[in-house]
Amino acid sequence: MDLGCIKASEQNDPHYSSKSEDYMSETVSYQRGHLQPANPFRFDKLAVLGTFHPTNVIPQIGKVNGGVWSNNVEAMIHAQTKVFPGYVMTGACASTEDVTKGRLQVPTCIWTLHCFKDRDGRTFVNGYWADNKPIAEIGRAHV
């Protein structure tokens, strides 16, 4: 499928794209964790499919991706942005663990920031992070 983001020739080139087997190592199986969740785009099928593009997906431990991160942080950000619209940024912490011979690196953590103004016009940033390991805890910072 060509979403128009990259050339079709690059979508099938093993130097550009990870494969399903890249998410399996000898010791752990990773899930494809979204940086930008698909749920906010559920109104449009093509938009949802776009969230599955390799540039929006990172290898995450299942208990992080389907557990502490999705159940806590994504829910908090969704609730906060309803009350205080603003900007949400999400990313992954760099890693040197390469499980796929150059196609895929496993991040050490994931993070998200919610930047907004309160009702009095003061600017705030809420930040959340979680280690990308089997037993993960959520960290929170408020500035």
mmCIF file of C-alpha atoms in Angstrom:
data_model
loop_
_atom_site.group_PDB
_atom_site.id
_atom_site.type_symbol
_atom_site.label_atom_id
_atom_site.label_comp_id
_atom_site.label_asym_id
_atom_site.label_seq_id
_atom_site.Cartn_x
_atom_site.Cartn_y
_atom_site.Cartn_z
ATOM 1 C CA MET A 1 0.000 0.000 0.000
ATOM 2 C CA ASP A 2 1.368 3.415 -0.924
ATOM 3 C CA LEU A 3 0.391 6.123 1.552
ATOM 4 C CA GLY A 4 2.343 8.751 -0.344
ATOM 5 C CA CYS A 5 4.837 9.203 2.495
ATOM 6 C CA ILE A 6 7.758 7.416 0.877
ATOM 7 C CA LYS A 7 8.509 6.051 -2.558
ATOM 8 C CA ALA A 8 6.941 2.691 -3.300
ATOM 9 C CA SER A 9 10.402 1.305 -4.105
ATOM 10 C CA GLU A 10 11.556 2.172 -0.568
ATOM 11 C CA GLN A 11 8.543 0.461 1.044
ATOM 12 C CA ASN A 12 9.763 -2.930 -0.153
ATOM 13 C CA ASP A 13 13.492 -2.327 0.197
ATOM 14 C CA PRO A 14 14.874 -4.251 3.224
ATOM 15 C CA HIS A 15 17.291 -1.378 3.901
ATOM 16 C CA TYR A 16 14.368 0.970 4.607
ATOM 17 C CA SER A 17 11.657 -1.173 6.186
ATOM 18 C CA SER A 18 11.518 -3.487 9.144
ATOM 19 C CA LYS A 19 9.866 -6.860 8.830
ATOM 20 C CA SER A 20 7.663 -8.874 11.191
ATOM 21 C CA GLU A 21 10.583 -11.117 12.136
ATOM 22 C CA ASP A 22 12.563 -8.017 13.185
ATOM 23 C CA TYR A 23 10.274 -7.723 16.203
ATOM 24 C CA MET A 24 11.359 -11.126 17.515
ATOM 25 C CA SER A 25 14.676 -11.637 19.278
ATOM 26 C CA GLU A 26 16.076 -14.676 21.028
ATOM 27 C CA THR A 27 14.903 -13.412 24.409
ATOM 28 C CA VAL A 28 11.822 -11.216 23.829
ATOM 29 C CA SER A 29 9.014 -10.514 21.394
ATOM 30 C CA TYR A 30 8.206 -6.859 20.786
ATOM 31 C CA GLN A 31 4.918 -5.280 19.785
ATOM 32 C CA ARG A 32 4.565 -2.481 17.272
ATOM 33 C CA GLY A 33 3.889 0.455 19.558
ATOM 34 C CA HIS A 34 2.425 3.604 18.039
ATOM 35 C CA LEU A 35 4.034 6.964 18.715
ATOM 36 C CA GLN A 36 0.797 8.617 17.558
ATOM 37 C CA PRO A 37 -2.076 6.302 18.550
ATOM 38 C CA ALA A 38 -4.521 5.199 15.864
ATOM 39 C CA ASN A 39 -7.613 5.808 18.005
ATOM 40 C CA PRO A 40 -7.912 9.603 17.468
ATOM 41 C CA PHE A 41 -8.095 8.937 13.711
ATOM 42 C CA ARG A 42 -10.832 6.287 13.871
ATOM 43 C CA PHE A 43 -13.155 8.576 11.862
ATOM 44 C CA ASP A 44 -11.122 7.926 8.686
ATOM 45 C CA LYS A 45 -9.888 4.506 7.547
ATOM 46 C CA LEU A 46 -6.954 5.908 5.552
ATOM 47 C CA ALA A 47 -5.845 8.046 8.515
ATOM 48 C CA VAL A 48 -5.891 4.990 10.798
ATOM 49 C CA LEU A 49 -3.844 3.014 8.269
ATOM 50 C CA GLY A 50 -1.356 5.883 8.148
ATOM 51 C CA THR A 51 -0.604 5.460 11.855
ATOM 52 C CA PHE A 52 0.764 1.989 11.072
ATOM 53 C CA HIS A 53 3.512 3.420 8.853
ATOM 54 C CA PRO A 54 6.994 2.315 10.019
ATOM 55 C CA THR A 55 7.976 5.893 10.924
ATOM 56 C CA ASN A 56 5.203 5.945 13.553
ATOM 57 C CA VAL A 57 5.895 2.510 15.037
ATOM 58 C CA ILE A 58 8.534 1.511 17.587
ATOM 59 C CA PRO A 59 9.300 -1.864 19.170
ATOM 60 C CA GLN A 60 7.736 -1.940 22.629
ATOM 61 C CA ILE A 61 7.558 -4.585 25.318
ATOM 62 C CA GLY A 62 3.960 -5.878 25.362
ATOM 63 C CA LYS A 63 3.325 -4.963 29.005
ATOM 64 C CA VAL A 64 4.317 -1.385 28.205
ATOM 65 C CA ASN A 65 2.490 -1.033 24.895
ATOM 66 C CA GLY A 66 -0.715 -2.772 25.924
ATOM 67 C CA GLY A 67 -0.440 -2.050 29.615
ATOM 68 C CA VAL A 68 0.948 0.875 31.567
ATOM 69 C CA TRP A 69 1.359 3.157 28.549
ATOM 70 C CA SER A 70 -1.974 2.688 26.805
ATOM 71 C CA ASN A 71 -4.016 2.272 29.993
ATOM 72 C CA ASN A 72 -2.532 5.234 31.836
ATOM 73 C CA VAL A 73 -0.653 7.803 29.788
ATOM 74 C CA GLU A 74 -2.775 7.764 26.634
ATOM 75 C CA ALA A 75 -5.931 7.992 28.773
ATOM 76 C CA MET A 76 -4.508 10.900 30.817
ATOM 77 C CA ILE A 77 -3.423 12.819 27.723
ATOM 78 C CA HIS A 78 -6.822 12.258 26.075
ATOM 79 C CA ALA A 79 -8.631 13.573 29.178
ATOM 80 C CA GLN A 80 -6.271 16.534 29.602
ATOM 81 C CA THR A 81 -6.544 17.680 25.992
ATOM 82 C CA LYS A 82 -10.345 17.754 26.273
ATOM 83 C CA VAL A 83 -10.076 20.214 29.171
ATOM 84 C CA PHE A 84 -6.904 22.025 28.062
ATOM 85 C CA PRO A 85 -6.335 21.871 24.297
ATOM 86 C CA GLY A 86 -2.703 22.208 23.369
ATOM 87 C CA TYR A 87 0.107 20.313 21.757
ATOM 88 C CA VAL A 88 1.054 16.688 22.345
ATOM 89 C CA MET A 89 4.504 15.405 21.388
ATOM 90 C CA THR A 90 5.641 11.816 21.715
ATOM 91 C CA GLY A 91 8.996 10.163 21.160
ATOM 92 C CA ALA A 92 11.349 7.383 22.058
ATOM 93 C CA CYS A 93 14.666 7.387 23.915
ATOM 94 C CA ALA A 94 17.680 6.461 21.821
ATOM 95 C CA SER A 95 19.161 3.027 22.137
ATOM 96 C CA THR A 96 22.160 1.077 21.004
ATOM 97 C CA GLU A 97 20.331 -2.274 21.124
ATOM 98 C CA ASP A 98 20.028 -3.328 17.497
ATOM 99 C CA VAL A 99 18.115 -6.559 17.085
ATOM 100 C CA THR A 100 17.775 -6.466 13.309
ATOM 101 C CA LYS A 101 21.129 -5.781 11.662
ATOM 102 C CA GLY A 102 20.486 -2.088 11.091
ATOM 103 C CA ARG A 103 16.744 -1.962 10.373
ATOM 104 C CA LEU A 104 15.320 -1.584 13.882
ATOM 105 C CA GLN A 105 16.551 -0.340 17.239
ATOM 106 C CA VAL A 106 14.715 -0.958 20.492
ATOM 107 C CA PRO A 107 14.235 2.308 22.439
ATOM 108 C CA THR A 108 15.092 2.350 26.131
ATOM 109 C CA CYS A 109 11.960 4.362 26.965
ATOM 110 C CA ILE A 110 9.022 6.246 25.484
ATOM 111 C CA TRP A 111 7.833 9.715 26.448
ATOM 112 C CA THR A 112 5.063 12.182 25.753
ATOM 113 C CA LEU A 113 4.562 15.862 26.539
ATOM 114 C CA HIS A 114 1.340 17.864 26.761
ATOM 115 C CA CYS A 115 1.900 21.629 26.399
ATOM 116 C CA PHE A 116 -1.087 23.840 27.189
ATOM 117 C CA LYS A 117 -2.346 27.074 28.758
ATOM 118 C CA ASP A 118 -4.618 26.940 31.773
ATOM 119 C CA ARG A 119 -7.753 29.061 32.202
ATOM 120 C CA ASP A 120 -5.631 31.937 33.539
ATOM 121 C CA GLY A 121 -3.337 31.854 30.494
ATOM 122 C CA ARG A 122 -0.358 30.291 32.282
ATOM 123 C CA THR A 123 1.685 27.843 30.198
ATOM 124 C CA PHE A 124 2.265 24.332 31.512
ATOM 125 C CA VAL A 125 3.920 21.159 30.307
ATOM 126 C CA ASN A 126 3.020 17.719 31.628
ATOM 127 C CA GLY A 127 5.499 15.008 30.768
ATOM 128 C CA TYR A 128 5.237 11.249 31.091
ATOM 129 C CA TRP A 129 7.732 8.501 30.393
ATOM 130 C CA ALA A 130 7.988 4.752 30.760
ATOM 131 C CA ASP A 131 10.954 2.421 30.559
ATOM 132 C CA ASN A 132 10.654 -0.045 27.705
ATOM 133 C CA LYS A 133 11.262 -3.124 29.835
ATOM 134 C CA PRO A 134 9.077 -5.974 31.132
ATOM 135 C CA ILE A 135 8.345 -4.318 34.474
ATOM 136 C CA ALA A 136 7.763 -0.667 33.690
ATOM 137 C CA GLU A 137 6.710 2.215 35.853
ATOM 138 C CA ILE A 138 5.262 5.518 34.704
ATOM 139 C CA GLY A 139 7.170 8.673 35.504
ATOM 140 C CA ARG A 140 5.490 12.081 35.568
ATOM 141 C CA ALA A 141 6.776 15.631 35.567
ATOM 142 C CA HIS A 142 4.784 18.879 35.692
ATOM 143 C CA VAL A 143 6.390 22.189 34.764
#
